[in-house]
Every structure is written in structure tokens, then in C-alpha cells.
């Protein structure tokens, strides 16, 4: 049960509107977890744009790839009456914070900016609570990517896989060639990223939705889910023994440096390749994970505005929202971060082939009902259900004797307890 929901609305609102008397005029304090190389450059772009408009920027970065640490800090700050002016929130967390009365609505800015004219319906709905805009989207990430070092593949005599059987055949070739087949970091959200990608590959978008969005017990107990756990366990055999605790960008560096052949990771990994001076199609390849070519697991970056009283800072908040949604930032931010713009009216001439494919695939999957929100990246369900799934998935991944069929029952029980 969500303990934050037990706060009374009156307390929530009074806490949210308190600010420090020492706040600077026109200042925005932004809590986020964009801290790796490419992400940090993207944030710095936003900071510079805000400063050029005359607003000051107070960076509140909390490292941690999935934002768990940032969310813990945010809850502490908000409940104590000292929320930041803006915070990176995603998926159901947006609606949860809005329901408690902490977030300002952005309807006036959205209407003046014509958001409904250029935001995909799925994106717009995610940014709203009860019909009101309460978040501004920055970019769309695809989760179900497979990143490949072509030079390593060539030396191993391997070619990009097109199905799961080929994927494991490639992994065997890479292992025989003396390189780590699958670069991975032993953190729960990274385990969850692989797991949800396998759910999509084996169960398809309908099964994925039943498992992660609807939390359907029959789908979780199915033979297909048993196969997912079996395949997940098989992948562990191709991960190096030093993976525990490794950050995702260090796993990406293994592929960049030729120490590993593949990584299953969202397209923020592309920003690390770019930061290392690597070119897509030459130094690395982006391949949609085998079995998910028509599907799109998405993660939408977004910022929310917390209620504050200082008028100068309120205007800075409004400037922040307008800056994030405007075309110049949408282009620069997503070029740096590896994602694609949320706006459908932006030309992708400056974007690489991976991004162009991602944009085409998102639009096609969205229309066909094959685009699904990422569980591992806080888009599909509450943080409590996500945490319950992470516990089962990570414990299974790290237990060589774990039983796939029992794991499905454990997953049902964990989700029930978290609801």
C-alpha cells in the first residue's frame, strides 16, 4: 500500500506551497537523475537555455539509472514542505503526485502552445491527470534495443540475430571468441529491462500488457511466462561474473571497447556511443531485439511542476515548461540523450538512422496497438508494483537453482501484496 497516499490532502497542499524565504528571483530547482555523459550534456543544454532567458538554474541531480534514489529524496523533500520547483516524474507516478495535490496544472501553457496538435495521443494521455496537463514531455525512449559491436561480431563470425534461437547461437560464438557475450549491470532495473524485453519477445504486446499493465494472474501463471523465466535464466549464463552493481553506462562501455559483443538496453545507450565518438552503422549497430521487431516498449522522459508561492520562481517554472516543449530544446535534448522528440512536427534530418527507425516504429506500433509502457522504467505501474516485480526478477536471476514455474507464483503473490 502506498504510504504517501495516507497523507491528508490538506497537509499535502500546505507542504507543497511552502518555499524558502531565501529563494532567488527567477530560480528553478530541478530534481532529476540524468547524470551519465550524454544525459548530463542534455541537462546542461536546458540549463543554458534557461539562463539565456534570465532565469537561474539550481541543479538537483540524484544519480541512479531508474530514479529510485531520486524518488526517495523527492518524497522526503515534498512531505517536509520543501519540494523542488520541478522534478523528473514518469508514468503513473505523475498521476499519483497530481492526485495528492502537489502538482500545478499546465493547461494554459498547453493550450497556448497547441500541444494537442503535435503530441501523440499516448504521450498526451500520460502527461495528464483527470484531463489536465500536469507534466511536460521531453523525449521518447525505446527500451527493446540490442546494441552490437560489429567488429567483435566479425571476429567471432557472427551476424545480428533475427530470432531468439539465433540470439543464443550468436552468444555462443562470442563466448567461444573470448569476449563477454552480453554486457550487463547487476542492478534490479537492468535485470527488469532484460526481463520485460523477453516478455515482449515471447508473449507479444497483448501478453505484455496483461502482465505489466493489467497484472493479470492467468497471464503471469501461463506457460509462456514460464518460458520467459527459462529464457531469462539462460541469458545469465552469458553475463560476466563481475556484473553485480555495475552501472548501465559501464556495461555500454564494454561494448564500445570491444570487451563485450551485445547489450540489451534502451536507446540512451546510444548517447554513450556518441560521447565516445562512435558512429552508428560503422562502430556500432542498433538492432531491435529479436522477436520484437513490430513492437515498441517506450519510456517517456517528462518534468512536473510543483506548487510554490514565489511569483518570480513561478514565472521561471513556466519558462521551463515552454522551453522543454519548444522545438529547439526538443531537438538538442534528444540528439544528446539518444531519444526521439515527442513532437510529431519536428524534422529528423539531424538524427541518425537509429532515431529515424525508432520514430517510424513508434508511430506504426502506436497505431497498431503494439506500443507498450515500460515496467522497468516506471511507465506501466506504480513504484510499489514495480518494486515487487524487481524483487522477484532479480532474486530469480541471481539464484542458479530458482525454478521458473515457482517464479510465476512468486510474481503473482508479490504483485498482490503491493497493490
PDB file of N, CA and C in Angstrom, residues 29-107:
ATOM      1  N   UNK A  29      14.708  25.014  -9.369  1.00  0.00           N
ATOM      2  CA  UNK A  29      15.484  23.901  -8.835  1.00  0.00           C
ATOM      3  C   UNK A  29      14.888  22.638  -9.433  1.00  0.00           C
ATOM      4  N   UNK A  30      15.692  21.891 -10.174  1.00  0.00           N
ATOM      5  CA  UNK A  30      15.189  20.747 -10.930  1.00  0.00           C
ATOM      6  C   UNK A  30      15.800  19.454 -10.410  1.00  0.00           C
ATOM      7  N   UNK A  31      14.936  18.578  -9.883  1.00  0.00           N
ATOM      8  CA  UNK A  31      15.383  17.265  -9.423  1.00  0.00           C
ATOM      9  C   UNK A  31      15.293  16.283 -10.583  1.00  0.00           C
ATOM     10  N   UNK A  32      16.398  15.576 -10.840  1.00  0.00           N
ATOM     11  CA  UNK A  32      16.422  14.622 -11.961  1.00  0.00           C
ATOM     12  C   UNK A  32      17.502  13.589 -11.717  1.00  0.00           C
ATOM     13  N   UNK A  33      17.532  12.564 -12.556  1.00  0.00           N
ATOM     14  CA  UNK A  33      18.600  11.558 -12.464  1.00  0.00           C
ATOM     15  C   UNK A  33      19.300  11.381 -13.813  1.00  0.00           C
ATOM     16  N   UNK A  34      19.353  12.470 -14.578  1.00  0.00           N
ATOM     17  CA  UNK A  34      20.096  12.461 -15.836  1.00  0.00           C
ATOM     18  C   UNK A  34      21.565  12.797 -15.543  1.00  0.00           C
ATOM     19  N   UNK A  35      22.362  11.806 -15.233  1.00  0.00           N
ATOM     20  CA  UNK A  35      23.711  12.077 -14.737  1.00  0.00           C
ATOM     21  C   UNK A  35      24.838  11.445 -15.554  1.00  0.00           C
ATOM     22  N   UNK A  36      24.527  10.535 -16.485  1.00  0.00           N
ATOM     23  CA  UNK A  36      25.604   9.939 -17.291  1.00  0.00           C
ATOM     24  C   UNK A  36      26.059  10.954 -18.341  1.00  0.00           C
ATOM     25  N   UNK A  37      27.072  10.588 -19.130  1.00  0.00           N
ATOM     26  CA  UNK A  37      27.674  11.524 -20.072  1.00  0.00           C
ATOM     27  C   UNK A  37      26.692  12.218 -20.999  1.00  0.00           C
ATOM     28  N   UNK A  38      25.969  11.437 -21.812  1.00  0.00           N
ATOM     29  CA  UNK A  38      25.021  12.008 -22.758  1.00  0.00           C
ATOM     30  C   UNK A  38      23.876  12.706 -22.069  1.00  0.00           C
ATOM     31  N   UNK A  39      23.390  12.125 -20.974  1.00  0.00           N
ATOM     32  CA  UNK A  39      22.291  12.722 -20.226  1.00  0.00           C
ATOM     33  C   UNK A  39      22.705  14.057 -19.615  1.00  0.00           C
ATOM     34  N   UNK A  40      23.910  14.092 -19.066  1.00  0.00           N
ATOM     35  CA  UNK A  40      24.396  15.316 -18.429  1.00  0.00           C
ATOM     36  C   UNK A  40      24.505  16.459 -19.445  1.00  0.00           C
ATOM     37  N   UNK A  41      24.935  16.145 -20.656  1.00  0.00           N
ATOM     38  CA  UNK A  41      25.020  17.168 -21.698  1.00  0.00           C
ATOM     39  C   UNK A  41      23.629  17.679 -22.066  1.00  0.00           C
ATOM     40  N   UNK A  42      22.653  16.762 -22.087  1.00  0.00           N
ATOM     41  CA  UNK A  42      21.283  17.157 -22.411  1.00  0.00           C
ATOM     42  C   UNK A  42      20.746  18.122 -21.356  1.00  0.00           C
ATOM     43  N   UNK A  43      21.000  17.817 -20.086  1.00  0.00           N
ATOM     44  CA  UNK A  43      20.547  18.690 -18.997  1.00  0.00           C
ATOM     45  C   UNK A  43      21.255  20.034 -19.054  1.00  0.00           C
ATOM     46  N   UNK A  44      22.537  20.011 -19.369  1.00  0.00           N
ATOM     47  CA  UNK A  44      23.296  21.258 -19.446  1.00  0.00           C
ATOM     48  C   UNK A  44      22.729  22.173 -20.533  1.00  0.00           C
ATOM     49  N   UNK A  45      22.222  21.573 -21.603  1.00  0.00           N
ATOM     50  CA  UNK A  45      21.581  22.354 -22.661  1.00  0.00           C
ATOM     51  C   UNK A  45      20.363  23.095 -22.122  1.00  0.00           C
ATOM     52  N   UNK A  46      19.555  22.394 -21.340  1.00  0.00           N
ATOM     53  CA  UNK A  46      18.370  23.015 -20.753  1.00  0.00           C
ATOM     54  C   UNK A  46      18.766  24.126 -19.789  1.00  0.00           C
ATOM     55  N   UNK A  47      19.782  23.861 -19.006  1.00  0.00           N
ATOM     56  CA  UNK A  47      20.278  24.871 -18.062  1.00  0.00           C
ATOM     57  C   UNK A  47      20.709  26.138 -18.791  1.00  0.00           C
ATOM     58  N   UNK A  48      21.459  25.982 -19.868  1.00  0.00           N
ATOM     59  CA  UNK A  48      21.941  27.140 -20.629  1.00  0.00           C
ATOM     60  C   UNK A  48      20.787  27.914 -21.256  1.00  0.00           C
ATOM     61  N   UNK A  49      19.796  27.188 -21.760  1.00  0.00           N
ATOM     62  CA  UNK A  49      18.640  27.859 -22.365  1.00  0.00           C
ATOM     63  C   UNK A  49      17.885  28.677 -21.330  1.00  0.00           C
ATOM     64  N   UNK A  50      17.748  28.134 -20.124  1.00  0.00           N
ATOM     65  CA  UNK A  50      17.060  28.852 -19.060  1.00  0.00           C
ATOM     66  C   UNK A  50      17.845  30.104 -18.641  1.00  0.00           C
ATOM     67  N   UNK A  51      19.151  29.960 -18.539  1.00  0.00           N
ATOM     68  CA  UNK A  51      19.986  31.081 -18.128  1.00  0.00           C
ATOM     69  C   UNK A  51      19.964  32.203 -19.160  1.00  0.00           C
ATOM     70  N   UNK A  52      19.893  31.839 -20.450  1.00  0.00           N
ATOM     71  CA  UNK A  52      19.826  32.852 -21.504  1.00  0.00           C
ATOM     72  C   UNK A  52      18.540  33.662 -21.411  1.00  0.00           C
ATOM     73  N   UNK A  53      17.502  33.050 -20.826  1.00  0.00           N
ATOM     74  CA  UNK A  53      16.232  33.747 -20.657  1.00  0.00           C
ATOM     75  C   UNK A  53      16.213  34.593 -19.391  1.00  0.00           C
ATOM     76  N   UNK A  54      17.305  34.545 -18.620  1.00  0.00           N
ATOM     77  CA  UNK A  54      17.401  35.351 -17.413  1.00  0.00           C
ATOM     78  C   UNK A  54      17.047  34.623 -16.133  1.00  0.00           C
ATOM     79  N   UNK A  55      16.721  33.336 -16.230  1.00  0.00           N
ATOM     80  CA  UNK A  55      16.392  32.546 -15.044  1.00  0.00           C
ATOM     81  C   UNK A  55      17.638  31.820 -14.539  1.00  0.00           C
ATOM     82  N   UNK A  56      17.712  31.630 -13.239  1.00  0.00           N
ATOM     83  CA  UNK A  56      18.833  30.871 -12.685  1.00  0.00           C
ATOM     84  C   UNK A  56      18.417  29.426 -12.480  1.00  0.00           C
ATOM     85  N   UNK A  57      19.368  28.537 -12.583  1.00  0.00           N
ATOM     86  CA  UNK A  57      19.131  27.095 -12.534  1.00  0.00           C
ATOM     87  C   UNK A  57      19.857  26.508 -11.329  1.00  0.00           C
ATOM     88  N   UNK A  58      19.127  25.790 -10.507  1.00  0.00           N
ATOM     89  CA  UNK A  58      19.719  25.077  -9.387  1.00  0.00           C
ATOM     90  C   UNK A  58      19.594  23.591  -9.664  1.00  0.00           C
ATOM     91  N   UNK A  59      20.707  22.978  -9.966  1.00  0.00           N
ATOM     92  CA  UNK A  59      20.690  21.570 -10.351  1.00  0.00           C
ATOM     93  C   UNK A  59      20.560  20.689  -9.112  1.00  0.00           C
ATOM     94  N   UNK A  60      19.628  19.731  -9.182  1.00  0.00           N
ATOM     95  CA  UNK A  60      19.410  18.801  -8.082  1.00  0.00           C
ATOM     96  C   UNK A  60      19.437  17.389  -8.670  1.00  0.00           C
ATOM     97  N   UNK A  61      20.632  16.953  -9.026  1.00  0.00           N
ATOM     98  CA  UNK A  61      20.802  15.650  -9.655  1.00  0.00           C
ATOM     99  C   UNK A  61      21.024  14.578  -8.597  1.00  0.00           C
ATOM    100  N   UNK A  62      20.272  13.484  -8.728  1.00  0.00           N
ATOM    101  CA  UNK A  62      20.417  12.345  -7.821  1.00  0.00           C
ATOM    102  C   UNK A  62      20.706  11.126  -8.684  1.00  0.00           C
ATOM    103  N   UNK A  63      21.941  10.636  -8.654  1.00  0.00           N
ATOM    104  CA  UNK A  63      22.352   9.550  -9.539  1.00  0.00           C
ATOM    105  C   UNK A  63      21.575   8.271  -9.267  1.00  0.00           C
ATOM    106  N   UNK A  64      21.416   7.488 -10.314  1.00  0.00           N
ATOM    107  CA  UNK A  64      20.692   6.215 -10.211  1.00  0.00           C
ATOM    108  C   UNK A  64      19.845   6.024 -11.443  1.00  0.00           C
ATOM    109  N   UNK A  65      20.216   5.035 -12.270  1.00  0.00           N
ATOM    110  CA  UNK A  65      19.630   4.887 -13.597  1.00  0.00           C
ATOM    111  C   UNK A  65      18.114   4.834 -13.669  1.00  0.00           C
ATOM    112  N   UNK A  66      17.450   4.245 -12.676  1.00  0.00           N
ATOM    113  CA  UNK A  66      15.995   4.112 -12.750  1.00  0.00           C
ATOM    114  C   UNK A  66      15.270   5.145 -11.904  1.00  0.00           C
ATOM    115  N   UNK A  67      16.001   6.019 -11.211  1.00  0.00           N
ATOM    116  CA  UNK A  67      15.375   7.085 -10.452  1.00  0.00           C
ATOM    117  C   UNK A  67      14.873   6.718  -9.068  1.00  0.00           C
ATOM    118  N   UNK A  68      15.193   5.529  -8.571  1.00  0.00           N
ATOM    119  CA  UNK A  68      14.710   5.126  -7.250  1.00  0.00           C
ATOM    120  C   UNK A  68      15.221   6.071  -6.159  1.00  0.00           C
ATOM    121  N   UNK A  69      16.510   6.383  -6.197  1.00  0.00           N
ATOM    122  CA  UNK A  69      17.087   7.274  -5.190  1.00  0.00           C
ATOM    123  C   UNK A  69      16.472   8.665  -5.288  1.00  0.00           C
ATOM    124  N   UNK A  70      16.245   9.136  -6.517  1.00  0.00           N
ATOM    125  CA  UNK A  70      15.653  10.456  -6.722  1.00  0.00           C
ATOM    126  C   UNK A  70      14.238  10.515  -6.146  1.00  0.00           C
ATOM    127  N   UNK A  71      13.471   9.444  -6.331  1.00  0.00           N
ATOM    128  CA  UNK A  71      12.100   9.419  -5.816  1.00  0.00           C
ATOM    129  C   UNK A  71      12.074   9.424  -4.286  1.00  0.00           C
ATOM    130  N   UNK A  72      13.046   8.756  -3.675  1.00  0.00           N
ATOM    131  CA  UNK A  72      13.136   8.756  -2.217  1.00  0.00           C
ATOM    132  C   UNK A  72      13.408  10.162  -1.699  1.00  0.00           C
ATOM    133  N   UNK A  73      14.327  10.859  -2.358  1.00  0.00           N
ATOM    134  CA  UNK A  73      14.662  12.235  -1.969  1.00  0.00           C
ATOM    135  C   UNK A  73      13.462  13.154  -2.190  1.00  0.00           C
ATOM    136  N   UNK A  74      12.773  12.976  -3.313  1.00  0.00           N
ATOM    137  CA  UNK A  74      11.621  13.822  -3.626  1.00  0.00           C
ATOM    138  C   UNK A  74      10.524  13.678  -2.572  1.00  0.00           C
ATOM    139  N   UNK A  75      10.234  12.452  -2.167  1.00  0.00           N
ATOM    140  CA  UNK A  75       9.199  12.228  -1.151  1.00  0.00           C
ATOM    141  C   UNK A  75       9.577  12.925   0.156  1.00  0.00           C
ATOM    142  N   UNK A  76      10.852  12.813   0.531  1.00  0.00           N
ATOM    143  CA  UNK A  76      11.318  13.450   1.766  1.00  0.00           C
ATOM    144  C   UNK A  76      11.172  14.969   1.683  1.00  0.00           C
ATOM    145  N   UNK A  77      11.584  15.537   0.562  1.00  0.00           N
ATOM    146  CA  UNK A  77      11.513  16.983   0.387  1.00  0.00           C
ATOM    147  C   UNK A  77      10.069  17.484   0.373  1.00  0.00           C
ATOM    148  N   UNK A  78       9.211  16.782  -0.365  1.00  0.00           N
ATOM    149  CA  UNK A  78       7.828  17.241  -0.519  1.00  0.00           C
ATOM    150  C   UNK A  78       7.060  17.149   0.795  1.00  0.00           C
ATOM    151  N   UNK A  79       7.216  16.032   1.498  1.00  0.00           N
ATOM    152  CA  UNK A  79       6.494  15.844   2.750  1.00  0.00           C
ATOM    153  C   UNK A  79       6.975  16.810   3.827  1.00  0.00           C
ATOM    154  N   UNK A  80       8.250  17.197   3.764  1.00  0.00           N
ATOM    155  CA  UNK A  80       8.786  18.127   4.762  1.00  0.00           C
ATOM    156  C   UNK A  80       8.467  19.582   4.414  1.00  0.00           C
ATOM    157  N   UNK A  81       7.782  19.804   3.290  1.00  0.00           N
ATOM    158  CA  UNK A  81       7.373  21.154   2.927  1.00  0.00           C
ATOM    159  C   UNK A  81       8.375  21.927   2.104  1.00  0.00           C
ATOM    160  N   UNK A  82       9.324  21.222   1.495  1.00  0.00           N
ATOM    161  CA  UNK A  82      10.360  21.903   0.721  1.00  0.00           C
ATOM    162  C   UNK A  82      10.581  21.214  -0.620  1.00  0.00           C
ATOM    163  N   UNK A  83       9.534  21.142  -1.461  1.00  0.00           N
ATOM    164  CA  UNK A  83       9.703  20.463  -2.752  1.00  0.00           C
ATOM    165  C   UNK A  83      10.549  21.294  -3.707  1.00  0.00           C
ATOM    166  N   UNK A  84      11.211  20.657  -4.662  1.00  0.00           N
ATOM    167  CA  UNK A  84      11.899  21.421  -5.712  1.00  0.00           C
ATOM    168  C   UNK A  84      10.856  22.071  -6.606  1.00  0.00           C
ATOM    169  N   UNK A  85      11.271  23.058  -7.411  1.00  0.00           N
ATOM    170  CA  UNK A  85      10.296  23.676  -8.311  1.00  0.00           C
ATOM    171  C   UNK A  85       9.850  22.744  -9.403  1.00  0.00           C
ATOM    172  N   UNK A  86      10.745  21.816  -9.822  1.00  0.00           N
ATOM    173  CA  UNK A  86      10.409  20.868 -10.874  1.00  0.00           C
ATOM    174  C   UNK A  86      11.094  19.535 -10.574  1.00  0.00           C
ATOM    175  N   UNK A  87      10.466  18.467 -11.044  1.00  0.00           N
ATOM    176  CA  UNK A  87      11.042  17.146 -10.804  1.00  0.00           C
ATOM    177  C   UNK A  87      10.761  16.236 -11.984  1.00  0.00           C
ATOM    178  N   UNK A  88      11.706  15.375 -12.274  1.00  0.00           N
ATOM    179  CA  UNK A  88      11.529  14.354 -13.288  1.00  0.00           C
ATOM    180  C   UNK A  88      10.600  13.274 -12.722  1.00  0.00           C
ATOM    181  N   UNK A  89       9.429  13.146 -13.311  1.00  0.00           N
ATOM    182  CA  UNK A  89       8.488  12.089 -12.941  1.00  0.00           C
ATOM    183  C   UNK A  89       8.032  11.383 -14.203  1.00  0.00           C
ATOM    184  N   UNK A  90       7.611  10.118 -14.036  1.00  0.00           N
ATOM    185  CA  UNK A  90       7.207   9.355 -15.208  1.00  0.00           C
ATOM    186  C   UNK A  90       5.983   8.500 -14.913  1.00  0.00           C
ATOM    187  N   UNK A  91       5.229   8.208 -15.988  1.00  0.00           N
ATOM    188  CA  UNK A  91       4.159   7.239 -15.924  1.00  0.00           C
ATOM    189  C   UNK A  91       3.155   7.482 -14.808  1.00  0.00           C
ATOM    190  N   UNK A  92       2.718   6.405 -14.134  1.00  0.00           N
ATOM    191  CA  UNK A  92       1.704   6.515 -13.071  1.00  0.00           C
ATOM    192  C   UNK A  92       2.123   7.406 -11.902  1.00  0.00           C
ATOM    193  N   UNK A  93       3.436   7.591 -11.706  1.00  0.00           N
ATOM    194  CA  UNK A  93       3.885   8.491 -10.636  1.00  0.00           C
ATOM    195  C   UNK A  93       3.373   9.913 -10.857  1.00  0.00           C
ATOM    196  N   UNK A  94       3.231  10.302 -12.136  1.00  0.00           N
ATOM    197  CA  UNK A  94       2.717  11.639 -12.445  1.00  0.00           C
ATOM    198  C   UNK A  94       1.314  11.794 -11.891  1.00  0.00           C
ATOM    199  N   UNK A  95       0.453  10.811 -12.190  1.00  0.00           N
ATOM    200  CA  UNK A  95      -0.931  10.878 -11.729  1.00  0.00           C
ATOM    201  C   UNK A  95      -1.025  10.779 -10.210  1.00  0.00           C
ATOM    202  N   UNK A  96      -0.126   9.995  -9.613  1.00  0.00           N
ATOM    203  CA  UNK A  96      -0.146   9.819  -8.165  1.00  0.00           C
ATOM    204  C   UNK A  96       0.154  11.131  -7.440  1.00  0.00           C
ATOM    205  N   UNK A  97       1.197  11.821  -7.887  1.00  0.00           N
ATOM    206  CA  UNK A  97       1.547  13.097  -7.266  1.00  0.00           C
ATOM    207  C   UNK A  97       0.480  14.155  -7.530  1.00  0.00           C
ATOM    208  N   UNK A  98      -0.119  14.102  -8.728  1.00  0.00           N
ATOM    209  CA  UNK A  98      -1.186  15.058  -9.052  1.00  0.00           C
ATOM    210  C   UNK A  98      -2.407  14.810  -8.180  1.00  0.00           C
ATOM    211  N   UNK A  99      -2.731  13.549  -7.955  1.00  0.00           N
ATOM    212  CA  UNK A  99      -3.890  13.202  -7.134  1.00  0.00           C
ATOM    213  C   UNK A  99      -3.737  13.728  -5.710  1.00  0.00           C
ATOM    214  N   UNK A 100      -2.503  13.759  -5.222  1.00  0.00           N
ATOM    215  CA  UNK A 100      -2.266  14.246  -3.867  1.00  0.00           C
ATOM    216  C   UNK A 100      -2.216  15.773  -3.795  1.00  0.00           C
ATOM    217  N   UNK A 101      -2.298  16.433  -4.948  1.00  0.00           N
ATOM    218  CA  UNK A 101      -2.392  17.886  -4.947  1.00  0.00           C
ATOM    219  C   UNK A 101      -1.071  18.630  -4.977  1.00  0.00           C
ATOM    220  N   UNK A 102       0.028  17.942  -5.284  1.00  0.00           N
ATOM    221  CA  UNK A 102       1.333  18.602  -5.274  1.00  0.00           C
ATOM    222  C   UNK A 102       1.648  19.352  -6.576  1.00  0.00           C
ATOM    223  N   UNK A 103       1.028  18.954  -7.687  1.00  0.00           N
ATOM    224  CA  UNK A 103       1.451  19.464  -8.992  1.00  0.00           C
ATOM    225  C   UNK A 103       0.568  20.583  -9.517  1.00  0.00           C
ATOM    226  N   UNK A 104       1.190  21.545 -10.182  1.00  0.00           N
ATOM    227  CA  UNK A 104       0.466  22.609 -10.870  1.00  0.00           C
ATOM    228  C   UNK A 104      -0.033  22.081 -12.212  1.00  0.00           C
ATOM    229  N   UNK A 105      -1.222  22.542 -12.628  1.00  0.00           N
ATOM    230  CA  UNK A 105      -1.662  22.146 -13.971  1.00  0.00           C
ATOM    231  C   UNK A 105      -1.042  23.099 -14.988  1.00  0.00           C
ATOM    232  N   UNK A 106      -0.833  22.545 -16.173  1.00  0.00           N
ATOM    233  CA  UNK A 106      -0.136  23.274 -17.235  1.00  0.00           C
ATOM    234  C   UNK A 106      -1.072  23.569 -18.402  1.00  0.00           C
ATOM    235  N   UNK A 107      -2.367  23.572 -18.144  1.00  0.00           N
ATOM    236  CA  UNK A 107      -3.351  23.697 -19.225  1.00  0.00           C
ATOM    237  C   UNK A 107      -3.193  24.976 -20.035  1.00  0.00           C
TER     238      UNK A 107
END
